Every structure is written in C-alpha cells, then in structure tokens.
Amino acid sequence: MAEAINFWSGWPRMLEIAGNAFLFYVLIIIMVRLVGKRTTSELNNFDWIINVAVGSLAASGILLRNVATLDAVTAIIVLAACQYLTTRMVQQSETVADVVKAEPTLLTHKGDYLRDAMERTRISEEEIRSALRQNGITANADANWVVLETNGELSVIPRQDVRWGDAEALSDVHCPDDLKD
C-alpha cells in the first residue's frame, strides 16, 4: 500500500522549523565570525569536511524531530571549536600540519606531465589543459609548472627563466630530485 504524502505538518511544526532555521542561521553566522574567514574561503579537504558536517547537523536540527535542537547546536559548537583548535595547532606544529593538511602536488614540470603524481592524485591531462586555458596558456610547454593545491585548485606558473630552487612560492611543493634544475 502506498504511503501518504506528508505535505503539511501543521502550524506548530512549521513554527518550530522556522524558529530552528533562524536559530541555526544565527549560530552559523556567529561561528563563522568567531572561527574565522577560512570557514568560508576556498576550502582544503579538512575545512570542506567541517562545512559539510555543520550543514548536515544544522539541517538535522532544523528538520528532524528526533534530533533535539540543543543536541545539534552542541555538536556544531564542538566542531567549530575543534576546527579552531586544530588550525591553531597546525600553525604551531609541523607534525600536526603533516597529519591534518594535504600537501601541494607538482603535476607538470617544464612541459612534462608527471604521470605518477597525476595517477596518485587522479588528475587527468584534460584537467591540466583546462587549467592552462583558464590561465591563457595554450601549450603545456608554456608553463614552468602546474601544481595541485591543498584546496583542489590547479595553479599554473607560466614559463619564465627561473630555477626550481629560486621559486620561493614553491618551497612547500615536493619536486623529485631528478627534476630540479
């Protein structure tokens, strides 16, 4: 037998949902202000996971009857505190940073695709060519390097007369020894 469509739950439930939606809206604004801009900036994988979890908890607290509002609020506050503390620890400890953060990955070097890195990161030639085009570059050989950043974006460094060791912005990107100039 088909289950009836639950189109209307009544005014008391609608008011409860509206109140919870407003409460979570205010809570998330406060959380972003307290935790910082990185909560809404271009996300690395750690920040993305936190945002998805907060969104899920907020939705559960707004819509699900079996999730108490304060339970969801508590979970969001704990996640925000964990994110804040973790980012502080990442700033102060290289070991914590190595555990929590992904490192940027070199995908091309002076026009050559680095197949092992591409396979490990599951980035295709098509994705690299797309990044080149977005940066006004029409040939892979016209880029010194393409780097997969910690937030998933591809950075393209145009061809210029610079050695790997002199490229300060690439100091945290691993380059195989046999490719260093």
PDB file of N, CA and C in Angstrom, residues 79-167:
ATOM      1  N   LEU A  79      32.313  21.095  16.883  1.00  0.00           N
ATOM      2  CA  LEU A  79      33.051  21.040  15.618  1.00  0.00           C
ATOM      3  C   LEU A  79      33.781  22.354  15.336  1.00  0.00           C
ATOM      4  N   ALA A  80      33.122  23.475  15.585  1.00  0.00           N
ATOM      5  CA  ALA A  80      33.760  24.777  15.366  1.00  0.00           C
ATOM      6  C   ALA A  80      34.976  24.931  16.279  1.00  0.00           C
ATOM      7  N   ALA A  81      34.836  24.524  17.528  1.00  0.00           N
ATOM      8  CA  ALA A  81      35.960  24.605  18.469  1.00  0.00           C
ATOM      9  C   ALA A  81      37.099  23.688  18.027  1.00  0.00           C
ATOM     10  N   CYS A  82      36.755  22.488  17.572  1.00  0.00           N
ATOM     11  CA  CYS A  82      37.785  21.552  17.087  1.00  0.00           C
ATOM     12  C   CYS A  82      38.513  22.126  15.876  1.00  0.00           C
ATOM     13  N   GLN A  83      37.763  22.732  14.953  1.00  0.00           N
ATOM     14  CA  GLN A  83      38.396  23.314  13.776  1.00  0.00           C
ATOM     15  C   GLN A  83      39.332  24.453  14.188  1.00  0.00           C
ATOM     16  N   TYR A  84      38.864  25.312  15.077  1.00  0.00           N
ATOM     17  CA  TYR A  84      39.679  26.432  15.538  1.00  0.00           C
ATOM     18  C   TYR A  84      40.967  25.925  16.201  1.00  0.00           C
ATOM     19  N   LEU A  85      40.824  24.974  17.114  1.00  0.00           N
ATOM     20  CA  LEU A  85      41.996  24.452  17.817  1.00  0.00           C
ATOM     21  C   LEU A  85      42.950  23.720  16.869  1.00  0.00           C
ATOM     22  N   THR A  86      42.389  22.966  15.946  1.00  0.00           N
ATOM     23  CA  THR A  86      43.233  22.243  15.000  1.00  0.00           C
ATOM     24  C   THR A  86      44.019  23.202  14.117  1.00  0.00           C
ATOM     25  N   THR A  87      43.357  24.255  13.626  1.00  0.00           N
ATOM     26  CA  THR A  87      44.075  25.214  12.775  1.00  0.00           C
ATOM     27  C   THR A  87      45.155  25.944  13.566  1.00  0.00           C
ATOM     28  N   ARG A  88      44.909  26.217  14.836  1.00  0.00           N
ATOM     29  CA  ARG A  88      45.945  26.827  15.681  1.00  0.00           C
ATOM     30  C   ARG A  88      47.123  25.872  15.851  1.00  0.00           C
ATOM     31  N   MET A  89      46.823  24.599  16.088  1.00  0.00           N
ATOM     32  CA  MET A  89      47.887  23.608  16.262  1.00  0.00           C
ATOM     33  C   MET A  89      48.670  23.425  14.967  1.00  0.00           C
ATOM     34  N   VAL A  90      47.996  23.492  13.813  1.00  0.00           N
ATOM     35  CA  VAL A  90      48.669  23.379  12.526  1.00  0.00           C
ATOM     36  C   VAL A  90      49.666  24.525  12.353  1.00  0.00           C
ATOM     37  N   GLN A  91      49.279  25.714  12.810  1.00  0.00           N
ATOM     38  CA  GLN A  91      50.175  26.868  12.707  1.00  0.00           C
ATOM     39  C   GLN A  91      51.419  26.697  13.572  1.00  0.00           C
ATOM     40  N   GLN A  92      51.275  25.985  14.682  1.00  0.00           N
ATOM     41  CA  GLN A  92      52.363  25.898  15.649  1.00  0.00           C
ATOM     42  C   GLN A  92      53.185  24.618  15.556  1.00  0.00           C
ATOM     43  N   SER A  93      52.690  23.608  14.849  1.00  0.00           N
ATOM     44  CA  SER A  93      53.385  22.327  14.824  1.00  0.00           C
ATOM     45  C   SER A  93      53.436  21.751  13.408  1.00  0.00           C
ATOM     46  N   GLU A  94      54.637  21.544  12.931  1.00  0.00           N
ATOM     47  CA  GLU A  94      54.832  20.936  11.615  1.00  0.00           C
ATOM     48  C   GLU A  94      54.270  19.515  11.586  1.00  0.00           C
ATOM     49  N   THR A  95      54.404  18.790  12.690  1.00  0.00           N
ATOM     50  CA  THR A  95      53.904  17.416  12.768  1.00  0.00           C
ATOM     51  C   THR A  95      52.387  17.380  12.620  1.00  0.00           C
ATOM     52  N   VAL A  96      51.691  18.255  13.335  1.00  0.00           N
ATOM     53  CA  VAL A  96      50.234  18.322  13.226  1.00  0.00           C
ATOM     54  C   VAL A  96      49.842  18.725  11.808  1.00  0.00           C
ATOM     55  N   ALA A  97      50.560  19.673  11.238  1.00  0.00           N
ATOM     56  CA  ALA A  97      50.272  20.111   9.869  1.00  0.00           C
ATOM     57  C   ALA A  97      50.415  18.952   8.894  1.00  0.00           C
ATOM     58  N   ASP A  98      51.450  18.137   9.064  1.00  0.00           N
ATOM     59  CA  ASP A  98      51.647  16.992   8.176  1.00  0.00           C
ATOM     60  C   ASP A  98      50.515  15.981   8.273  1.00  0.00           C
ATOM     61  N   VAL A  99      49.959  15.818   9.471  1.00  0.00           N
ATOM     62  CA  VAL A  99      48.871  14.865   9.677  1.00  0.00           C
ATOM     63  C   VAL A  99      47.556  15.394   9.115  1.00  0.00           C
ATOM     64  N   VAL A 100      47.265  16.672   9.333  1.00  0.00           N
ATOM     65  CA  VAL A 100      45.951  17.245   9.023  1.00  0.00           C
ATOM     66  C   VAL A 100      45.846  17.737   7.583  1.00  0.00           C
ATOM     67  N   LYS A 101      46.868  18.407   7.105  1.00  0.00           N
ATOM     68  CA  LYS A 101      46.771  19.072   5.805  1.00  0.00           C
ATOM     69  C   LYS A 101      47.397  18.242   4.697  1.00  0.00           C
ATOM     70  N   ALA A 102      46.764  18.306   3.559  1.00  0.00           N
ATOM     71  CA  ALA A 102      47.362  17.712   2.368  1.00  0.00           C
ATOM     72  C   ALA A 102      48.482  18.640   1.906  1.00  0.00           C
ATOM     73  N   GLU A 103      49.421  18.102   1.174  1.00  0.00           N
ATOM     74  CA  GLU A 103      50.479  18.962   0.649  1.00  0.00           C
ATOM     75  C   GLU A 103      50.244  19.206  -0.835  1.00  0.00           C
ATOM     76  N   PRO A 104      50.686  20.341  -1.336  1.00  0.00           N
ATOM     77  CA  PRO A 104      50.544  20.600  -2.768  1.00  0.00           C
ATOM     78  C   PRO A 104      51.356  19.569  -3.567  1.00  0.00           C
ATOM     79  N   THR A 105      50.851  19.245  -4.748  1.00  0.00           N
ATOM     80  CA  THR A 105      51.479  18.206  -5.566  1.00  0.00           C
ATOM     81  C   THR A 105      51.845  18.760  -6.934  1.00  0.00           C
ATOM     82  N   LEU A 106      53.087  18.587  -7.320  1.00  0.00           N
ATOM     83  CA  LEU A 106      53.565  19.004  -8.637  1.00  0.00           C
ATOM     84  C   LEU A 106      53.049  18.018  -9.680  1.00  0.00           C
ATOM     85  N   LEU A 107      52.363  18.546 -10.720  1.00  0.00           N
ATOM     86  CA  LEU A 107      51.768  17.695 -11.755  1.00  0.00           C
ATOM     87  C   LEU A 107      52.483  17.782 -13.096  1.00  0.00           C
ATOM     88  N   THR A 108      53.052  18.953 -13.390  1.00  0.00           N
ATOM     89  CA  THR A 108      53.856  19.087 -14.607  1.00  0.00           C
ATOM     90  C   THR A 108      55.122  19.846 -14.256  1.00  0.00           C
ATOM     91  N   HIS A 109      56.157  19.560 -15.028  1.00  0.00           N
ATOM     92  CA  HIS A 109      57.444  20.225 -14.831  1.00  0.00           C
ATOM     93  C   HIS A 109      57.986  20.604 -16.201  1.00  0.00           C
ATOM     94  N   LYS A 110      58.000  21.908 -16.476  1.00  0.00           N
ATOM     95  CA  LYS A 110      58.545  22.455 -17.724  1.00  0.00           C
ATOM     96  C   LYS A 110      58.025  21.717 -18.958  1.00  0.00           C
ATOM     97  N   GLY A 111      56.707  21.525 -18.984  1.00  0.00           N
ATOM     98  CA  GLY A 111      56.059  20.928 -20.146  1.00  0.00           C
ATOM     99  C   GLY A 111      55.878  19.430 -20.087  1.00  0.00           C
ATOM    100  N   ASP A 112      56.458  18.770 -19.105  1.00  0.00           N
ATOM    101  CA  ASP A 112      56.334  17.310 -18.999  1.00  0.00           C
ATOM    102  C   ASP A 112      55.300  16.947 -17.931  1.00  0.00           C
ATOM    103  N   TYR A 113      54.396  16.054 -18.293  1.00  0.00           N
ATOM    104  CA  TYR A 113      53.423  15.544 -17.316  1.00  0.00           C
ATOM    105  C   TYR A 113      54.138  14.602 -16.356  1.00  0.00           C
ATOM    106  N   LEU A 114      53.855  14.724 -15.080  1.00  0.00           N
ATOM    107  CA  LEU A 114      54.404  13.823 -14.072  1.00  0.00           C
ATOM    108  C   LEU A 114      53.341  12.754 -13.798  1.00  0.00           C
ATOM    109  N   ARG A 115      53.421  11.683 -14.562  1.00  0.00           N
ATOM    110  CA  ARG A 115      52.367  10.649 -14.587  1.00  0.00           C
ATOM    111  C   ARG A 115      52.110  10.019 -13.220  1.00  0.00           C
ATOM    112  N   ASP A 116      53.153   9.753 -12.449  1.00  0.00           N
ATOM    113  CA  ASP A 116      52.950   9.146 -11.126  1.00  0.00           C
ATOM    114  C   ASP A 116      52.126  10.059 -10.233  1.00  0.00           C
ATOM    115  N   ALA A 117      52.455  11.346 -10.228  1.00  0.00           N
ATOM    116  CA  ALA A 117      51.709  12.309  -9.407  1.00  0.00           C
ATOM    117  C   ALA A 117      50.277  12.452  -9.912  1.00  0.00           C
ATOM    118  N   MET A 118      50.106  12.448 -11.227  1.00  0.00           N
ATOM    119  CA  MET A 118      48.760  12.563 -11.798  1.00  0.00           C
ATOM    120  C   MET A 118      47.917  11.348 -11.417  1.00  0.00           C
ATOM    121  N   GLU A 119      48.521  10.180 -11.471  1.00  0.00           N
ATOM    122  CA  GLU A 119      47.784   8.958 -11.121  1.00  0.00           C
ATOM    123  C   GLU A 119      47.450   8.948  -9.631  1.00  0.00           C
ATOM    124  N   ARG A 120      48.403   9.319  -8.803  1.00  0.00           N
ATOM    125  CA  ARG A 120      48.206   9.334  -7.345  1.00  0.00           C
ATOM    126  C   ARG A 120      47.090  10.307  -6.940  1.00  0.00           C
ATOM    127  N   THR A 121      47.007  11.441  -7.627  1.00  0.00           N
ATOM    128  CA  THR A 121      46.001  12.460  -7.289  1.00  0.00           C
ATOM    129  C   THR A 121      44.742  12.363  -8.140  1.00  0.00           C
ATOM    130  N   ARG A 122      44.748  11.428  -9.114  1.00  0.00           N
ATOM    131  CA  ARG A 122      43.610  11.219 -10.011  1.00  0.00           C
ATOM    132  C   ARG A 122      43.260  12.484 -10.802  1.00  0.00           C
ATOM    133  N   ILE A 123      44.291  13.157 -11.297  1.00  0.00           N
ATOM    134  CA  ILE A 123      44.122  14.337 -12.139  1.00  0.00           C
ATOM    135  C   ILE A 123      44.488  13.943 -13.572  1.00  0.00           C
ATOM    136  N   SER A 124      43.623  14.270 -14.503  1.00  0.00           N
ATOM    137  CA  SER A 124      43.826  13.886 -15.900  1.00  0.00           C
ATOM    138  C   SER A 124      44.518  15.014 -16.683  1.00  0.00           C
ATOM    139  N   GLU A 125      45.034  14.643 -17.847  1.00  0.00           N
ATOM    140  CA  GLU A 125      45.612  15.645 -18.749  1.00  0.00           C
ATOM    141  C   GLU A 125      44.565  16.697 -19.105  1.00  0.00           C
ATOM    142  N   GLU A 126      43.325  16.264 -19.307  1.00  0.00           N
ATOM    143  CA  GLU A 126      42.250  17.201 -19.667  1.00  0.00           C
ATOM    144  C   GLU A 126      42.065  18.273 -18.590  1.00  0.00           C
ATOM    145  N   GLU A 127      42.148  17.866 -17.319  1.00  0.00           N
ATOM    146  CA  GLU A 127      42.001  18.841 -16.234  1.00  0.00           C
ATOM    147  C   GLU A 127      43.169  19.822 -16.212  1.00  0.00           C
ATOM    148  N   ILE A 128      44.347  19.326 -16.483  1.00  0.00           N
ATOM    149  CA  ILE A 128      45.525  20.204 -16.534  1.00  0.00           C
ATOM    150  C   ILE A 128      45.408  21.161 -17.713  1.00  0.00           C
ATOM    151  N   ARG A 129      45.009  20.645 -18.875  1.00  0.00           N
ATOM    152  CA  ARG A 129      44.834  21.525 -20.044  1.00  0.00           C
ATOM    153  C   ARG A 129      43.774  22.593 -19.765  1.00  0.00           C
ATOM    154  N   SER A 130      42.718  22.233 -19.061  1.00  0.00           N
ATOM    155  CA  SER A 130      41.688  23.209 -18.695  1.00  0.00           C
ATOM    156  C   SER A 130      42.277  24.323 -17.834  1.00  0.00           C
ATOM    157  N   ALA A 131      43.104  23.950 -16.862  1.00  0.00           N
ATOM    158  CA  ALA A 131      43.749  24.958 -16.007  1.00  0.00           C
ATOM    159  C   ALA A 131      44.683  25.844 -16.822  1.00  0.00           C
ATOM    160  N   LEU A 132      45.397  25.247 -17.759  1.00  0.00           N
ATOM    161  CA  LEU A 132      46.272  26.043 -18.630  1.00  0.00           C
ATOM    162  C   LEU A 132      45.457  27.067 -19.410  1.00  0.00           C
ATOM    163  N   ARG A 133      44.351  26.602 -20.025  1.00  0.00           N
ATOM    164  CA  ARG A 133      43.492  27.523 -20.796  1.00  0.00           C
ATOM    165  C   ARG A 133      42.950  28.647 -19.919  1.00  0.00           C
ATOM    166  N   GLN A 134      42.531  28.309 -18.697  1.00  0.00           N
ATOM    167  CA  GLN A 134      41.996  29.333 -17.798  1.00  0.00           C
ATOM    168  C   GLN A 134      43.035  30.389 -17.459  1.00  0.00           C
ATOM    169  N   ASN A 135      44.299  30.033 -17.611  1.00  0.00           N
ATOM    170  CA  ASN A 135      45.384  30.974 -17.350  1.00  0.00           C
ATOM    171  C   ASN A 135      45.975  31.559 -18.632  1.00  0.00           C
ATOM    172  N   GLY A 136      45.263  31.378 -19.748  1.00  0.00           N
ATOM    173  CA  GLY A 136      45.690  31.962 -21.008  1.00  0.00           C
ATOM    174  C   GLY A 136      46.875  31.270 -21.645  1.00  0.00           C
ATOM    175  N   ILE A 137      47.130  30.042 -21.266  1.00  0.00           N
ATOM    176  CA  ILE A 137      48.260  29.290 -21.804  1.00  0.00           C
ATOM    177  C   ILE A 137      47.715  28.235 -22.751  1.00  0.00           C
ATOM    178  N   THR A 138      48.290  28.172 -23.952  1.00  0.00           N
ATOM    179  CA  THR A 138      47.756  27.272 -24.982  1.00  0.00           C
ATOM    180  C   THR A 138      48.542  25.988 -25.144  1.00  0.00           C
ATOM    181  N   ALA A 139      49.705  25.883 -24.504  1.00  0.00           N
ATOM    182  CA  ALA A 139      50.509  24.659 -24.609  1.00  0.00           C
ATOM    183  C   ALA A 139      51.143  24.356 -23.258  1.00  0.00           C
ATOM    184  N   ASN A 140      51.187  23.090 -22.910  1.00  0.00           N
ATOM    185  CA  ASN A 140      51.785  22.683 -21.641  1.00  0.00           C
ATOM    186  C   ASN A 140      53.239  23.158 -21.545  1.00  0.00           C
ATOM    187  N   ALA A 141      53.925  23.193 -22.656  1.00  0.00           N
ATOM    188  CA  ALA A 141      55.323  23.631 -22.671  1.00  0.00           C
ATOM    189  C   ALA A 141      55.481  25.102 -22.288  1.00  0.00           C
ATOM    190  N   ASP A 142      54.383  25.860 -22.335  1.00  0.00           N
ATOM    191  CA  ASP A 142      54.436  27.281 -21.972  1.00  0.00           C
ATOM    192  C   ASP A 142      54.252  27.517 -20.476  1.00  0.00           C
ATOM    193  N   ALA A 143      54.159  26.430 -19.705  1.00  0.00           N
ATOM    194  CA  ALA A 143      54.063  26.544 -18.248  1.00  0.00           C
ATOM    195  C   ALA A 143      55.305  25.916 -17.633  1.00  0.00           C
ATOM    196  N   ASN A 144      55.909  26.612 -16.686  1.00  0.00           N
ATOM    197  CA  ASN A 144      57.017  26.002 -15.952  1.00  0.00           C
ATOM    198  C   ASN A 144      56.499  24.829 -15.123  1.00  0.00           C
ATOM    199  N   TRP A 145      55.402  25.097 -14.399  1.00  0.00           N
ATOM    200  CA  TRP A 145      54.875  24.072 -13.502  1.00  0.00           C
ATOM    201  C   TRP A 145      53.362  24.212 -13.363  1.00  0.00           C
ATOM    202  N   VAL A 146      52.709  23.082 -13.092  1.00  0.00           N
ATOM    203  CA  VAL A 146      51.309  23.060 -12.678  1.00  0.00           C
ATOM    204  C   VAL A 146      51.272  22.311 -11.354  1.00  0.00           C
ATOM    205  N   VAL A 147      50.620  22.927 -10.367  1.00  0.00           N
ATOM    206  CA  VAL A 147      50.585  22.373  -9.009  1.00  0.00           C
ATOM    207  C   VAL A 147      49.138  22.163  -8.587  1.00  0.00           C
ATOM    208  N   LEU A 148      48.844  20.982  -8.042  1.00  0.00           N
ATOM    209  CA  LEU A 148      47.553  20.725  -7.409  1.00  0.00           C
ATOM    210  C   LEU A 148      47.656  21.230  -5.983  1.00  0.00           C
ATOM    211  N   GLU A 149      46.878  22.281  -5.665  1.00  0.00           N
ATOM    212  CA  GLU A 149      46.937  22.915  -4.348  1.00  0.00           C
ATOM    213  C   GLU A 149      46.139  22.119  -3.318  1.00  0.00           C
ATOM    214  N   THR A 150      46.306  22.470  -2.059  1.00  0.00           N
ATOM    215  CA  THR A 150      45.631  21.744  -0.978  1.00  0.00           C
ATOM    216  C   THR A 150      44.117  21.918  -1.016  1.00  0.00           C
ATOM    217  N   ASN A 151      43.628  22.954  -1.688  1.00  0.00           N
ATOM    218  CA  ASN A 151      42.178  23.162  -1.792  1.00  0.00           C
ATOM    219  C   ASN A 151      41.598  22.546  -3.067  1.00  0.00           C
ATOM    220  N   GLY A 152      42.421  21.830  -3.821  1.00  0.00           N
ATOM    221  CA  GLY A 152      41.951  21.147  -5.023  1.00  0.00           C
ATOM    222  C   GLY A 152      42.084  21.950  -6.306  1.00  0.00           C
ATOM    223  N   GLU A 153      42.490  23.199  -6.203  1.00  0.00           N
ATOM    224  CA  GLU A 153      42.665  24.014  -7.410  1.00  0.00           C
ATOM    225  C   GLU A 153      44.016  23.730  -8.050  1.00  0.00           C
ATOM    226  N   LEU A 154      44.093  23.999  -9.344  1.00  0.00           N
ATOM    227  CA  LEU A 154      45.349  23.851 -10.070  1.00  0.00           C
ATOM    228  C   LEU A 154      45.975  25.221 -10.272  1.00  0.00           C
ATOM    229  N   SER A 155      47.196  25.392  -9.785  1.00  0.00           N
ATOM    230  CA  SER A 155      47.948  26.627 -10.005  1.00  0.00           C
ATOM    231  C   SER A 155      48.880  26.421 -11.183  1.00  0.00           C
ATOM    232  N   VAL A 156      48.913  27.412 -12.057  1.00  0.00           N
ATOM    233  CA  VAL A 156      49.759  27.349 -13.242  1.00  0.00           C
ATOM    234  C   VAL A 156      50.798  28.460 -13.146  1.00  0.00           C
ATOM    235  N   ILE A 157      52.062  28.062 -13.198  1.00  0.00           N
ATOM    236  CA  ILE A 157      53.151  29.029 -13.184  1.00  0.00           C
ATOM    237  C   ILE A 157      53.675  29.115 -14.617  1.00  0.00           C
ATOM    238  N   PRO A 158      53.453  30.272 -15.269  1.00  0.00           N
ATOM    239  CA  PRO A 158      53.856  30.418 -16.676  1.00  0.00           C
ATOM    240  C   PRO A 158      55.366  30.245 -16.859  1.00  0.00           C
ATOM    241  N   ARG A 159      55.749  29.910 -18.079  1.00  0.00           N
ATOM    242  CA  ARG A 159      57.155  29.706 -18.421  1.00  0.00           C
ATOM    243  C   ARG A 159      57.898  31.012 -18.190  1.00  0.00           C
ATOM    244  N   GLN A 160      58.969  30.910 -17.459  1.00  0.00           N
ATOM    245  CA  GLN A 160      59.852  32.034 -17.201  1.00  0.00           C
ATOM    246  C   GLN A 160      61.226  31.465 -16.872  1.00  0.00           C
ATOM    247  N   ASP A 161      62.201  32.312 -16.911  1.00  0.00           N
ATOM    248  CA  ASP A 161      63.572  31.861 -16.666  1.00  0.00           C
ATOM    249  C   ASP A 161      63.821  31.871 -15.161  1.00  0.00           C
ATOM    250  N   VAL A 162      63.384  30.815 -14.498  1.00  0.00           N
ATOM    251  CA  VAL A 162      63.593  30.684 -13.056  1.00  0.00           C
ATOM    252  C   VAL A 162      63.862  29.217 -12.747  1.00  0.00           C
ATOM    253  N   ARG A 163      64.793  28.987 -11.858  1.00  0.00           N
ATOM    254  CA  ARG A 163      65.114  27.627 -11.434  1.00  0.00           C
ATOM    255  C   ARG A 163      64.188  27.231 -10.288  1.00  0.00           C
ATOM    256  N   TRP A 164      63.968  25.922 -10.134  1.00  0.00           N
ATOM    257  CA  TRP A 164      63.087  25.415  -9.081  1.00  0.00           C
ATOM    258  C   TRP A 164      63.523  25.938  -7.710  1.00  0.00           C
ATOM    259  N   GLY A 165      64.787  25.859  -7.410  1.00  0.00           N
ATOM    260  CA  GLY A 165      65.286  26.280  -6.104  1.00  0.00           C
ATOM    261  C   GLY A 165      65.117  27.766  -5.835  1.00  0.00           C
ATOM    262  N   ASP A 166      64.943  28.563  -6.885  1.00  0.00           N
ATOM    263  CA  ASP A 166      64.772  30.011  -6.732  1.00  0.00           C
ATOM    264  C   ASP A 166      63.302  30.418  -6.666  1.00  0.00           C
ATOM    265  N   ALA A 167      62.402  29.467  -6.858  1.00  0.00           N
ATOM    266  CA  ALA A 167      60.961  29.759  -6.846  1.00  0.00           C
ATOM    267  C   ALA A 167      60.448  29.612  -5.418  1.00  0.00           C
TER     268      ALA A 167
END
